């Protein structure tokens, strides 16, 4: 297991792009409430990634979905996310203003919408499942799940330092980072789709 899955996950999750959402959702929170939100959202992101790594393939088998089909569909989803990022939008963000206002009124927003769908949504889960198929040993599956820890730590750091990051980078800096991640993700999405298509249509391999 190389570092490509980790790079892909960091590009999709991209907690820097979610910093403005975090600031908005936690406006008026006490320091203790904000720390609790950071902890829960970071752990939830890890849990989603770990569950996808360890159980994703079994779920595909249960529904009789071939991995090749999932790779093509997942690759298309990744490409859609990449295009959103190239337009400086978070990869997984699918909320409208009404949902934002409703989420802000809830007692806890750490899991929904911060973790799902803003941090780890369908594109993240699809990516983990695709890479889980490439893991040949239990150790590699554990390593893939372990990448969730890195993502969780990156999320915790970005959310903890949300206000300083927002001040230093500003909206322009965050947009530049998001677009760079989107470009990387687009290339990876094409690679995933190409692999799936050659499995479905061997003639394409030449």
Short mmCIF file of C-alpha atoms in Angstrom, two decimals:
data_model
loop_
_atom_site.label_atom_id
_atom_site.label_comp_id
_atom_site.label_asym_id
_atom_site.label_seq_id
_atom_site.Cartn_x
_atom_site.Cartn_y
_atom_site.Cartn_z
CA UNK A 1 0.00 0.00 0.00
CA UNK A 2 1.61 3.26 -1.15
CA UNK A 3 0.72 6.82 -0.20
CA UNK A 4 -1.58 7.41 -3.18
CA UNK A 5 -4.74 6.58 -1.16
CA UNK A 6 -3.68 9.04 1.54
CA UNK A 7 -3.02 11.80 -1.00
CA UNK A 8 -6.40 11.12 -2.62
CA UNK A 9 -8.23 11.16 0.71
CA UNK A 10 -6.58 14.40 1.80
CA UNK A 11 -7.49 15.95 -1.56
CA UNK A 12 -11.14 14.92 -1.25
CA UNK A 13 -11.64 15.68 2.44
CA UNK A 14 -9.57 18.90 2.19
CA UNK A 15 -10.41 20.22 5.69
CA UNK A 16 -8.99 23.63 4.75
CA UNK A 17 -11.95 24.16 2.44
CA UNK A 18 -14.34 23.30 5.28
CA UNK A 19 -12.84 25.87 7.68
CA UNK A 20 -15.37 28.60 6.69
CA UNK A 21 -18.23 26.13 7.31
CA UNK A 22 -16.78 25.22 10.70
CA UNK A 23 -16.51 28.87 11.70
CA UNK A 24 -20.10 29.50 10.62
CA UNK A 25 -21.58 26.45 12.35
CA UNK A 26 -19.74 27.05 15.62
CA UNK A 27 -20.41 30.77 15.81
CA UNK A 28 -21.43 31.57 19.37
CA UNK A 29 -20.06 28.28 20.74
CA UNK A 30 -18.04 28.32 23.93
CA UNK A 31 -14.43 27.09 23.81
CA UNK A 32 -15.51 23.79 25.37
CA UNK A 33 -18.31 23.30 22.83
CA UNK A 34 -15.94 24.09 19.96
CA UNK A 35 -13.33 21.62 21.26
CA UNK A 36 -16.03 18.94 21.57
CA UNK A 37 -17.17 19.62 18.00
CA UNK A 38 -13.59 19.30 16.73
CA UNK A 39 -13.12 16.00 18.58
CA UNK A 40 -16.39 14.44 17.41
CA UNK A 41 -16.06 15.54 13.79
CA UNK A 42 -12.46 14.29 13.57
CA UNK A 43 -13.31 10.92 15.10
CA UNK A 44 -16.38 10.58 12.88
CA UNK A 45 -14.26 11.21 9.77
CA UNK A 46 -11.90 8.43 10.88
CA UNK A 47 -14.83 6.09 11.59
CA UNK A 48 -16.31 6.59 8.11
CA UNK A 49 -12.97 5.92 6.41
CA UNK A 50 -12.17 2.89 8.58
CA UNK A 51 -15.63 1.37 8.08
CA UNK A 52 -15.38 1.86 4.31
CA UNK A 53 -11.93 0.24 4.26
CA UNK A 54 -12.91 -2.80 6.32
CA UNK A 55 -16.52 -3.37 5.25
CA UNK A 56 -16.90 -1.67 1.87
CA UNK A 57 -16.08 -4.70 -0.28
CA UNK A 58 -18.42 -6.91 1.72
CA UNK A 59 -21.22 -4.44 1.10
CA UNK A 60 -20.51 -4.53 -2.64
CA UNK A 61 -20.63 -8.33 -2.56
CA UNK A 62 -23.93 -8.24 -0.69
CA UNK A 63 -25.49 -6.12 -3.44
CA UNK A 64 -23.73 -8.10 -6.20
CA UNK A 65 -21.97 -5.02 -7.57
CA UNK A 66 -18.76 -5.67 -9.49
CA UNK A 67 -15.73 -3.65 -8.48
CA UNK A 68 -15.16 -2.60 -12.11
CA UNK A 69 -18.61 -1.00 -12.23
CA UNK A 70 -17.98 0.61 -8.88
CA UNK A 71 -14.64 1.98 -10.11
CA UNK A 72 -16.27 3.61 -13.12
CA UNK A 73 -19.12 5.03 -11.04
CA UNK A 74 -16.79 6.07 -8.24
CA UNK A 75 -14.37 7.62 -10.73
CA UNK A 76 -17.18 9.68 -12.22
CA UNK A 77 -18.15 10.81 -8.73
CA UNK A 78 -14.54 11.75 -7.99
CA UNK A 79 -14.35 13.68 -11.26
CA UNK A 80 -17.53 15.57 -10.38
CA UNK A 81 -16.01 16.41 -6.99
CA UNK A 82 -12.78 17.51 -8.68
CA UNK A 83 -14.68 19.83 -11.01
CA UNK A 84 -16.43 21.37 -8.00
CA UNK A 85 -13.04 21.89 -6.33
CA UNK A 86 -11.64 23.50 -9.48
CA UNK A 87 -14.47 26.00 -9.04
CA UNK A 88 -13.28 26.53 -5.44
CA UNK A 89 -16.16 24.55 -3.90
CA UNK A 90 -15.61 21.81 -1.27
CA UNK A 91 -15.63 18.35 -2.88
CA UNK A 92 -18.37 16.93 -0.69
CA UNK A 93 -20.42 20.05 0.05
CA UNK A 94 -24.03 19.62 -1.07
CA UNK A 95 -25.81 21.90 1.38
CA UNK A 96 -28.02 24.89 0.65
CA UNK A 97 -28.68 27.92 2.85
CA UNK A 98 -31.81 26.40 4.41
CA UNK A 99 -29.82 23.34 5.48
CA UNK A 100 -27.06 25.56 6.85
CA UNK A 101 -29.53 27.53 8.96
CA UNK A 102 -31.23 24.34 10.16
CA UNK A 103 -27.91 22.72 11.07
CA UNK A 104 -26.85 25.80 13.00
CA UNK A 105 -29.89 25.47 15.23
CA UNK A 106 -29.13 21.88 16.23
CA UNK A 107 -27.49 20.94 19.51
CA UNK A 108 -24.68 19.12 17.71
CA UNK A 109 -23.48 19.64 14.13
CA UNK A 110 -20.24 17.67 14.45
CA UNK A 111 -21.51 14.58 12.61
CA UNK A 112 -24.11 16.16 10.33
CA UNK A 113 -23.31 18.23 8.37
CA UNK A 114 -19.64 18.75 9.26
CA UNK A 115 -18.53 15.12 8.91
CA UNK A 116 -21.27 13.92 6.55
CA UNK A 117 -21.48 15.24 3.89
CA UNK A 118 -18.97 18.10 4.12
CA UNK A 119 -15.86 16.11 5.12
CA UNK A 120 -16.60 12.50 4.22
CA UNK A 121 -19.37 11.88 1.75
CA UNK A 122 -19.96 9.45 -1.13
CA UNK A 123 -16.77 10.42 -2.98
CA UNK A 124 -14.62 9.67 0.07
CA UNK A 125 -16.34 6.34 0.71
CA UNK A 126 -16.03 5.32 -2.96
CA UNK A 127 -12.31 6.11 -2.94
CA UNK A 128 -11.63 4.03 0.16
CA UNK A 129 -13.55 1.03 -1.20
CA UNK A 130 -11.69 1.17 -4.52
CA UNK A 131 -8.32 1.22 -2.78
CA UNK A 132 -9.46 -1.48 -0.34
CA UNK A 133 -9.72 -3.86 -3.31
CA UNK A 134 -6.04 -3.23 -4.06
CA UNK A 135 -5.05 -4.19 -0.52
CA UNK A 136 -3.92 -7.83 -0.61
CA UNK A 137 -3.21 -8.48 3.07
CA UNK A 138 -4.85 -7.69 6.39
CA UNK A 139 -1.96 -5.37 7.21
CA UNK A 140 -2.64 -3.34 4.06
CA UNK A 141 -6.33 -3.08 4.96
CA UNK A 142 -5.36 -1.89 8.43
CA UNK A 143 -2.94 0.62 6.88
CA UNK A 144 -5.73 1.95 4.67
CA UNK A 145 -7.99 2.32 7.69
CA UNK A 146 -5.06 3.94 9.48
CA UNK A 147 -4.95 6.66 6.83
CA UNK A 148 -8.22 7.74 8.43
CA UNK A 149 -6.21 8.68 11.50
CA UNK A 150 -4.05 11.03 9.41
CA UNK A 151 -7.17 12.57 7.88
CA UNK A 152 -8.71 12.92 11.36
CA UNK A 153 -5.56 14.64 12.68
CA UNK A 154 -5.47 17.00 9.69
CA UNK A 155 -9.13 17.81 10.31
CA UNK A 156 -8.53 18.42 14.01
CA UNK A 157 -5.60 20.75 13.31
CA UNK A 158 -7.49 22.74 10.67
CA UNK A 159 -10.61 23.09 12.82
CA UNK A 160 -8.66 23.94 15.98
CA UNK A 161 -6.75 26.65 14.11
CA UNK A 162 -9.76 27.64 12.00
CA UNK A 163 -9.81 31.33 12.79
CA UNK A 164 -6.02 31.90 12.42
CA UNK A 165 -6.05 29.91 9.16
CA UNK A 166 -8.96 31.97 7.84
CA UNK A 167 -7.14 35.18 8.73
CA UNK A 168 -3.79 34.16 7.22
CA UNK A 169 -4.97 32.48 4.03
CA UNK A 170 -8.14 34.45 3.51
CA UNK A 171 -10.78 33.30 1.06
CA UNK A 172 -8.38 33.65 -1.86
CA UNK A 173 -5.74 31.41 -0.27
CA UNK A 174 -8.29 28.74 0.62
CA UNK A 175 -9.66 28.86 -2.94
CA UNK A 176 -6.17 28.40 -4.40
CA UNK A 177 -5.52 25.37 -2.17
CA UNK A 178 -8.91 23.91 -3.09
CA UNK A 179 -8.23 24.30 -6.82
CA UNK A 180 -4.80 22.65 -6.52
CA UNK A 181 -6.34 19.70 -4.68
CA UNK A 182 -9.05 19.55 -7.34
CA UNK A 183 -6.47 19.27 -10.11
CA UNK A 184 -4.77 16.36 -8.35
CA UNK A 185 -8.11 14.70 -7.71
CA UNK A 186 -9.16 15.06 -11.36
CA UNK A 187 -6.06 13.19 -12.53
CA UNK A 188 -6.64 10.43 -9.98
CA UNK A 189 -10.32 10.18 -11.00
CA UNK A 190 -9.40 9.62 -14.64
CA UNK A 191 -6.97 6.88 -13.58
CA UNK A 192 -9.64 5.13 -11.50
CA UNK A 193 -12.17 5.28 -14.33
CA UNK A 194 -9.63 4.01 -16.86
CA UNK A 195 -8.87 1.00 -14.65
CA UNK A 196 -12.56 0.18 -14.29
CA UNK A 197 -13.28 0.59 -18.00
CA UNK A 198 -10.43 -1.71 -19.03
CA UNK A 199 -11.82 -4.37 -16.67
CA UNK A 200 -15.33 -4.01 -18.11
CA UNK A 201 -14.11 -3.78 -21.72
CA UNK A 202 -10.76 -5.66 -22.05
CA UNK A 203 -10.50 -4.61 -25.69
CA UNK A 204 -9.73 -1.07 -24.50
CA UNK A 205 -6.46 -2.33 -23.05
CA UNK A 206 -5.26 -3.01 -26.58
#
